[in-house]
Coordinates of C-alpha atoms in Angstrom, one line a residue:
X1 CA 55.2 -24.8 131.4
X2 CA 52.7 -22.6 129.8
X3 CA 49.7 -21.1 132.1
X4 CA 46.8 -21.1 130.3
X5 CA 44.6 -18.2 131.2
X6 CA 40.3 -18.1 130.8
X7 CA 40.6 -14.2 130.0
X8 CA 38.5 -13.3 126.7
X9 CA 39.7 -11.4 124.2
X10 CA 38.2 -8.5 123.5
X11 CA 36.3 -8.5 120.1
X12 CA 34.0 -6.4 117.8
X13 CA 31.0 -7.4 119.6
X14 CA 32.4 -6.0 123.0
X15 CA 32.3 -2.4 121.5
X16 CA 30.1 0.3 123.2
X17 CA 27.5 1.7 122.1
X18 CA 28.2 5.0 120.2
X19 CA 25.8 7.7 120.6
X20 CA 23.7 9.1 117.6
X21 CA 24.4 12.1 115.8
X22 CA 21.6 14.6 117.0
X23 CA 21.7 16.3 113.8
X24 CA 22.0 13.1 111.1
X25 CA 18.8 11.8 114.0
X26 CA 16.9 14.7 113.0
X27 CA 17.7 14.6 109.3
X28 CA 16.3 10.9 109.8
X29 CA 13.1 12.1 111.4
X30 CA 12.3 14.6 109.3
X31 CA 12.7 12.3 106.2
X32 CA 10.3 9.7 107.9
X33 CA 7.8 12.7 108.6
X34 CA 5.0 11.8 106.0
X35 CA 3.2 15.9 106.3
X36 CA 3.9 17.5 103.0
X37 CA 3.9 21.1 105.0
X38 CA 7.3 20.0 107.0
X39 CA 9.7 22.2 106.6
X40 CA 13.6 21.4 107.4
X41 CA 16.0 23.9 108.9
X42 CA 18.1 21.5 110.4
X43 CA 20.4 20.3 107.5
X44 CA 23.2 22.9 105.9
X45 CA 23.1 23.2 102.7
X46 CA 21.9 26.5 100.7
X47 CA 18.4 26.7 99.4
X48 CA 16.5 28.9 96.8
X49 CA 13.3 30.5 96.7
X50 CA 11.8 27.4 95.2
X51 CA 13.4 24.9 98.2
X52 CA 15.9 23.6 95.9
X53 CA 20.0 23.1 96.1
X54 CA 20.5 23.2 92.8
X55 CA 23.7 22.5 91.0
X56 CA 25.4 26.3 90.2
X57 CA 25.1 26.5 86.2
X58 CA 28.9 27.1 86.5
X59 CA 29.5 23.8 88.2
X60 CA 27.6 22.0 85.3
X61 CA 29.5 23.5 82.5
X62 CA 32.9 23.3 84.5
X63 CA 31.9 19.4 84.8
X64 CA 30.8 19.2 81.0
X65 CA 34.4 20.7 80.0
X66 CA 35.9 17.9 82.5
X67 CA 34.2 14.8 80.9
X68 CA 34.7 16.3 77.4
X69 CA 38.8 16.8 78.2
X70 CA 39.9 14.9 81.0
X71 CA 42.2 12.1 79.9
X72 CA 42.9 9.8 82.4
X73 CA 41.6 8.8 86.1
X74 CA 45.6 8.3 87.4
X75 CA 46.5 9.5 90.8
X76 CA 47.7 12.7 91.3
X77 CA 49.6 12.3 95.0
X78 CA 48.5 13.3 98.2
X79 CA 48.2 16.9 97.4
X80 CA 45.4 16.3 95.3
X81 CA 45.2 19.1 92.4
X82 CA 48.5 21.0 93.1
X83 CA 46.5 24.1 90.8
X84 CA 43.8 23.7 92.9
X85 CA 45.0 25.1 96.0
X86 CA 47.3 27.8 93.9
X87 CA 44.3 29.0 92.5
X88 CA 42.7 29.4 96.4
X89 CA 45.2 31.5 97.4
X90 CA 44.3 34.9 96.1
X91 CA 40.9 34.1 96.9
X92 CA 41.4 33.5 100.6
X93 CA 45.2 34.9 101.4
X94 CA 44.7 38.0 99.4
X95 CA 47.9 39.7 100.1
X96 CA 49.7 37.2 101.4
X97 CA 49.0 34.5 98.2
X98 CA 52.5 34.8 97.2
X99 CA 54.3 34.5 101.2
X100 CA 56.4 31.4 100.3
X101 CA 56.3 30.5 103.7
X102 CA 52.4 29.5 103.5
X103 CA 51.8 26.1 101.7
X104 CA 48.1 24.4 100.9
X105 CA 47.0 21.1 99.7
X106 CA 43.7 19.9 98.6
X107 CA 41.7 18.1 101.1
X108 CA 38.3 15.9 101.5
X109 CA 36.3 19.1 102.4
X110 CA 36.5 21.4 105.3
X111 CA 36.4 18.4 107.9
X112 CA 39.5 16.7 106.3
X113 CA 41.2 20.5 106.5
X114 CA 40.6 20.6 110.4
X115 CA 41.6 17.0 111.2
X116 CA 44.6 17.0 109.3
X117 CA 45.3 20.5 110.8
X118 CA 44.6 19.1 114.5
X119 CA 46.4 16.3 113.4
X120 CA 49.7 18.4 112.6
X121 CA 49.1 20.2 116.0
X122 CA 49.0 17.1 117.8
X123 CA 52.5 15.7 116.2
X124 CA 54.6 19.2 116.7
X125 CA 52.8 19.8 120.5
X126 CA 50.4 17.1 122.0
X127 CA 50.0 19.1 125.2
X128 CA 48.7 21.7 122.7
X129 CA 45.0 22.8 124.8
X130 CA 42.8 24.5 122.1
X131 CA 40.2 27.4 123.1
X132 CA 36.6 26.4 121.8
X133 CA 34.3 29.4 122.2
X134 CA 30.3 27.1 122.7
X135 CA 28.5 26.8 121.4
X136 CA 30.4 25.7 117.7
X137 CA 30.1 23.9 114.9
X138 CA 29.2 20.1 116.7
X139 CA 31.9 18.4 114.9
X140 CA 34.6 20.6 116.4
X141 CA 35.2 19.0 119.4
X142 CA 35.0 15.4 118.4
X143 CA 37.8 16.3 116.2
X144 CA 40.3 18.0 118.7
X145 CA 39.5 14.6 121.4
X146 CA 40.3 12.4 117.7
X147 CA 43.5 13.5 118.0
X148 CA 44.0 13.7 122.0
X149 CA 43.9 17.2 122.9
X150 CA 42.8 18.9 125.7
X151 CA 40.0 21.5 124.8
X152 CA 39.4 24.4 127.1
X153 CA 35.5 25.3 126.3
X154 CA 34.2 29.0 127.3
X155 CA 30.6 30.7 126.3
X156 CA 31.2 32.6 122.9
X157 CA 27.2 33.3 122.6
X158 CA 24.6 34.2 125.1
X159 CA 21.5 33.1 123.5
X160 CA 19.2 34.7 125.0
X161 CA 20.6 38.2 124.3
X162 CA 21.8 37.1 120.7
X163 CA 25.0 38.8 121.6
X164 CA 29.0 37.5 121.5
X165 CA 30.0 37.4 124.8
X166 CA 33.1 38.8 123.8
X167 CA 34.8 39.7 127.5
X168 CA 34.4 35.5 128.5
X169 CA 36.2 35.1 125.1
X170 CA 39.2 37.2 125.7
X171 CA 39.6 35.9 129.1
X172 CA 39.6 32.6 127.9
X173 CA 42.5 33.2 125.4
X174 CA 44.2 35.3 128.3
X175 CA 44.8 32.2 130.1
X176 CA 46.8 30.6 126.8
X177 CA 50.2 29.1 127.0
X178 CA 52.6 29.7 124.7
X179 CA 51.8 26.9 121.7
X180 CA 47.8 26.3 123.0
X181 CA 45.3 26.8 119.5
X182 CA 43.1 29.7 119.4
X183 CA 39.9 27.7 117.3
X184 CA 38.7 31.0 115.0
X185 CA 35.6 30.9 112.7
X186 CA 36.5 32.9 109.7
X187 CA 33.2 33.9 108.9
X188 CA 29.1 33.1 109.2
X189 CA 29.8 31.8 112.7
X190 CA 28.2 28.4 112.8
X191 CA 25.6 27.9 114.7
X192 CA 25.1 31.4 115.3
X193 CA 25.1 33.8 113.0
X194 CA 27.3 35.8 115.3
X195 CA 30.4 36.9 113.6
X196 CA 33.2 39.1 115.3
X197 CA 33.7 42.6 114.2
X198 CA 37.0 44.1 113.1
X199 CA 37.3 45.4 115.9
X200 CA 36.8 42.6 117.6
X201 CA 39.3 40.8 115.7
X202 CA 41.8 43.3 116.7
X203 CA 41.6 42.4 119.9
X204 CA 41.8 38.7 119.4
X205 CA 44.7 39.3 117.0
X206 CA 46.3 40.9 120.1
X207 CA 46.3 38.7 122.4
X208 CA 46.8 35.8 120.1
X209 CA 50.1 37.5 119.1
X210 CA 50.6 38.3 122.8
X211 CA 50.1 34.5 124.3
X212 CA 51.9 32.8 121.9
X213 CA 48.9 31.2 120.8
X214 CA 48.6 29.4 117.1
X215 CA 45.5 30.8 115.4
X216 CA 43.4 27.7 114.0
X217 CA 40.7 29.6 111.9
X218 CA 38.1 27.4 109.8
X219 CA 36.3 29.3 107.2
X220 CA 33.8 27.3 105.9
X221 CA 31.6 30.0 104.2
X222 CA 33.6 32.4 102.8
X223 CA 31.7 34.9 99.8
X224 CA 27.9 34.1 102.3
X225 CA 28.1 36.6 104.5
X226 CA 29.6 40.3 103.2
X227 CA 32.0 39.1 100.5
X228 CA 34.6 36.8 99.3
X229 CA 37.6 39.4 100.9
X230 CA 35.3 40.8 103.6
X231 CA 34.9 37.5 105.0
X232 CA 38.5 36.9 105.2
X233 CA 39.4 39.3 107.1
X234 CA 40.1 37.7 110.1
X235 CA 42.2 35.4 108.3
X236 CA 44.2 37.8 106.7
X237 CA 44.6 39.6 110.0
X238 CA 46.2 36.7 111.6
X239 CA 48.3 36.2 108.6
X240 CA 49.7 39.8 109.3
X241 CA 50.2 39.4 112.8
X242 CA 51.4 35.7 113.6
X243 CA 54.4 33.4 112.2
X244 CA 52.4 30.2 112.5
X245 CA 49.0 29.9 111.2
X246 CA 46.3 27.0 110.1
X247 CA 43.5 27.1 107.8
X248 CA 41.1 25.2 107.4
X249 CA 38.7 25.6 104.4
X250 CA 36.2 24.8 101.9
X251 CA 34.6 25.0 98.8
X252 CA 31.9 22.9 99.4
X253 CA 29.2 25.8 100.0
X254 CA 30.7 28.4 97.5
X255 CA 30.9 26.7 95.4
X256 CA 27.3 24.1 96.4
X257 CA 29.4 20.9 95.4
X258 CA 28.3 19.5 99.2
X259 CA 28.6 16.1 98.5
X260 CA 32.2 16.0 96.2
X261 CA 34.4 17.4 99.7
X262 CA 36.1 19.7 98.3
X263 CA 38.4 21.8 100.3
X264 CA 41.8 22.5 101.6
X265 CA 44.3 23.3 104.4
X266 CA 47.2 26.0 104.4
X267 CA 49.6 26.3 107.0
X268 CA 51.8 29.0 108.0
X269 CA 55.1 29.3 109.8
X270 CA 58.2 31.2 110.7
X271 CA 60.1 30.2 107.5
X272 CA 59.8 28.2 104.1
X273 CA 62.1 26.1 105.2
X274 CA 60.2 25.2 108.4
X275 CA 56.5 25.4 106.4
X276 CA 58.4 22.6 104.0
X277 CA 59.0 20.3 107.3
X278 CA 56.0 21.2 108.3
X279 CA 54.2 19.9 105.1
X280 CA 55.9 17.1 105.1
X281 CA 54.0 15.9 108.1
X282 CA 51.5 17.0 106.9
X283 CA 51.5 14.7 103.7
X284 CA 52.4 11.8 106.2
X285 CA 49.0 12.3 107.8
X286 CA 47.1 12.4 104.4
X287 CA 48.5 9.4 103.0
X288 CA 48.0 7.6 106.7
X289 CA 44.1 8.8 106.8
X290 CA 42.6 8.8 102.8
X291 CA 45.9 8.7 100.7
X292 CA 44.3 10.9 98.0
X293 CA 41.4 13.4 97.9
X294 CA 38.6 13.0 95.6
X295 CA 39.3 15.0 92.6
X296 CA 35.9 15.5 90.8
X297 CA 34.9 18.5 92.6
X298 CA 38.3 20.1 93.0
X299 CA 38.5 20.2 89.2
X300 CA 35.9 21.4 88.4
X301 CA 36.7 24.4 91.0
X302 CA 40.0 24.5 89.2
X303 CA 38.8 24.8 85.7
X304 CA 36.2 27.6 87.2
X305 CA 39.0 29.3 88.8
X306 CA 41.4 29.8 86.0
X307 CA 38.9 30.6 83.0
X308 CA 38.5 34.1 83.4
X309 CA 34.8 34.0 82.2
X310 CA 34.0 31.2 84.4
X311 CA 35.1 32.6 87.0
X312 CA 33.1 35.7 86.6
X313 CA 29.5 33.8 86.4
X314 CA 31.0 31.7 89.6
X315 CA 31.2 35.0 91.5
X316 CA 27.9 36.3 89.8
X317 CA 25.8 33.0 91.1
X318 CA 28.1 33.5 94.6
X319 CA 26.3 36.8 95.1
X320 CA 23.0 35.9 94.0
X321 CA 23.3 33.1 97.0
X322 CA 24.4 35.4 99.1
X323 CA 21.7 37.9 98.5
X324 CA 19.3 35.7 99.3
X325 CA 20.8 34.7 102.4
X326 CA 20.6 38.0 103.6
X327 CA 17.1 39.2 102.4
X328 CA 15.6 36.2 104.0
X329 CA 17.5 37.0 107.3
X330 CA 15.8 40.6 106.6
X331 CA 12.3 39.2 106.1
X332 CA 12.4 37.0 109.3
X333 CA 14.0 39.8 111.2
X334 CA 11.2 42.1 110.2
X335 CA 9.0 39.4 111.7
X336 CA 8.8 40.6 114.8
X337 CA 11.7 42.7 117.1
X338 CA 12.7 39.5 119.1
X339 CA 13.7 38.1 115.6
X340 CA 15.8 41.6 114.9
X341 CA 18.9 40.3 115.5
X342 CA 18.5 37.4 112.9
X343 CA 19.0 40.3 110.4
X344 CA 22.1 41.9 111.9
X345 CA 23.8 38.4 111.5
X346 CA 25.5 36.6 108.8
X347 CA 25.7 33.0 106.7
X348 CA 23.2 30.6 106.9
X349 CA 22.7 29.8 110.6
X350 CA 21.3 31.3 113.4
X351 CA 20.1 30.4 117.1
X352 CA 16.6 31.1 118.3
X353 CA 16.1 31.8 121.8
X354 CA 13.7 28.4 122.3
X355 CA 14.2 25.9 124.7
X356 CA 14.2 22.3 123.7
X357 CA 10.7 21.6 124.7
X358 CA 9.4 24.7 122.5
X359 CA 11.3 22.9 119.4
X360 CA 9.8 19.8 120.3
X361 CA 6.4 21.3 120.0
X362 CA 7.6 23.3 116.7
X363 CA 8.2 19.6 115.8
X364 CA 5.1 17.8 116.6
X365 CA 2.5 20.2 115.8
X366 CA 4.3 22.3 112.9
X367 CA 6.0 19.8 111.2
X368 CA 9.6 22.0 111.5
X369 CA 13.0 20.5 112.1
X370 CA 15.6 22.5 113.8
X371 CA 18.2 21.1 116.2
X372 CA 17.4 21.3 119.8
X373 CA 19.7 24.3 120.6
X374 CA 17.2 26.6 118.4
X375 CA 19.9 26.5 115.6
X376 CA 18.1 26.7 112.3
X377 CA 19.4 27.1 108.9
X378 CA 17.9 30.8 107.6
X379 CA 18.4 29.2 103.8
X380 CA 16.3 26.4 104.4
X381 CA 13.6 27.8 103.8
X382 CA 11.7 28.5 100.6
X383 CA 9.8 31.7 99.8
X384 CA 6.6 30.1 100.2
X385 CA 7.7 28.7 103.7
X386 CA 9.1 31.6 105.5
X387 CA 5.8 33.2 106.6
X388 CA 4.2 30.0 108.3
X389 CA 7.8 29.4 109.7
X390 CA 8.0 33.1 111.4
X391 CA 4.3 32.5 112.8
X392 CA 4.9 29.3 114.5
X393 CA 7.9 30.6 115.9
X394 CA 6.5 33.5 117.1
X395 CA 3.3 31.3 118.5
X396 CA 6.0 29.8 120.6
X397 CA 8.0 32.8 121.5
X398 CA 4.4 33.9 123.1
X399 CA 3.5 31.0 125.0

């Protein structure tokens, strides 16, 4: 005889609540903000002197070329555009583009990069713990709980000093096991600014190679803070020193194609032979998450990329973004010395020593947008904006 049981079911409308993204909140508010003065330094994306994010000139003629000789729309596989990623290696590997024992596929941005790469973690070792210096990029940890592992947090910036608390960060990765994930900004530390010197990275490298530990770097910004090899240094020095490395990258500020998520993954191992396992799990995740990647944006990087000439204005319109990155960062540093260290930083982000309430007031009375944390972006400015911007902050600095 069947017992019937008055238990309900479980349905849509029994989900929870999810809370709002601070950051896409703020985006919201500022767009709702009717005071033609506002200024926005919460959303990341570059910015020139006029307030713009303009399309690079090499993007539009790459795209032109596309529509004029691409043939067909078929799918290419779940590697995306194969020349794609061969075309990144030089660029980021440098002298390790041709180890045969690193592979790379194409990837919706720098976000799909570090899920799928969490993702592979999680298959080969789900009691994998991963280091995560705070404060980071806010969509870090999300990620790592996506995929169920444990994340052991430590302070990588003290705010208030606008220093790396470096000695908390090698004690942290001290404590690694044998297979744990050291998570590694490659450059342009975001939200801070605060990027690790080679020396520094020496030291990490050490004990990364001395723990066992599997470097996870994501470099985001590669070519905005010194240059396109100077800011992979770190990668390449893991490279040298460890048999299994992940990278996660993207192409989307480099190359300002933000909203085409373009970027791409390469893993490292012991062997080709265990890289090509490796991949192959790798692939399984991609097709089980978005199949394909886009592939607008990625070939348009690709026809950049191999056309000599292109190439060259991509790396001339590269510098010109950085340049201004860092003579703004010079401009507000020279502001006033409690801004100093805003011009011994690097990318687009840095933290200002303000407490939530001071932001809030920035907000109300000021009309500027920055997340709560003090994290602003130094490129969302325009010329014409940085001068009231520096004043206000200052005004609150004061009070």
């Amino acid at each position: 005889m069947l017992t019937r049981t008055d238990t309900k079911a479980r349905t849509l409308a029994d989900l929870p609540a999810v809370q709002a993204d601070s950051l896409l909140a703020l985006i919201a508010l500022c767009d709702a903000d009717p005071r033609p003065e506002k200024i926005d330094v919460g959303v990341g994306v570059f910015r020139d002197g006029a307030g713009n994010t303009p399309i690079l000139k090499v993007m539009k003629i790459a795209e032109q070329r596309l529509v004029d000789t691409q043939k067909t729309k078929a799918y290419l596989g779940s590697a995306g555009d194969k020349r794609f990623a061969e075309l990144l290696r030089p660029i980021l590997l440098g002298e390790h583009a041709g180890d045969a024992r690193i592979a790379g596929l194409q990837t919706p941005g720098g976000c799909g990069a570090l899920r799928l790469g969490f993702e592979l973690i999680a298959t080969a070792n789900p009691q994998a713990r991963v280091f995560l210096g705070t404060p980071s990029w806010p969509n870090h940890a999300p990620i790592i709980r996506a995929v169920r592992l444990e994340s052991v947090e430590y302070p990588y910036y003290e705010r208030g000093q606008a220093t790396i608390r470096f000695e908390d960060m090698i004690a942290a990765l001290e404590t690694g096991e044998p297979g744990d994930v050291a998570l590694l900004h490659g450059c342009c530390h975001n939200p801070t600014g605060a990027d690790l010197s080679e020396a520094q990275w020496a030291a990490v490298r050490d004990v990364v190679v001395d723990r066992a530990l599997i470097p996870l770097v994501d470099i985001a910004y590669q070519g905005f803070g010194r240059g396109l090899d100077e800011d992979a240094f770190g990668v390449r020095l893991m490279l040298s020193a460890c048999d299994e490395v992940i990278i996660a990258q993207s192409c989307d500020k480099n190359f300002s194609c933000y909203r085409d998520r373009v970027g791409s993954l390469f893993v490292k191992t012991g062997s080709a032979g265990a890289t090509a396992t490796a991949m192959g799990h790798v692939f399984q995740r991609s097709r089980e998450m978005w199949s394909m990647p886009p592939d607008h944006g990625a070939a348009a990087a690709h026809i950049i990329l191999e056309d000599p000439e292109l190439r060259a204005r991509w790396l001339g319109e590269l510098e010109a973004m950085r340049d201004r990155i860092n003579s703004v960062r010079q401009r507000l540093a020279a502001a006033d010395p409690r801004l100093a260290f805003i011009g011994r930083q690097f990318g687009m982000f840095s933290m200002l020593p303000l407490s939530p309430e001071q932001v809030l007031k920035l907000r109300e009375y000021y009309g500027i947008y920055m997340a709560d944390s003090g994290r602003f972006n130094v490129v969302g400015l325009s010329d014409e904006q940085i001068d009231r911007f520096t004043a206000a902050v200052v005004e609150a600095l004061d009070a």
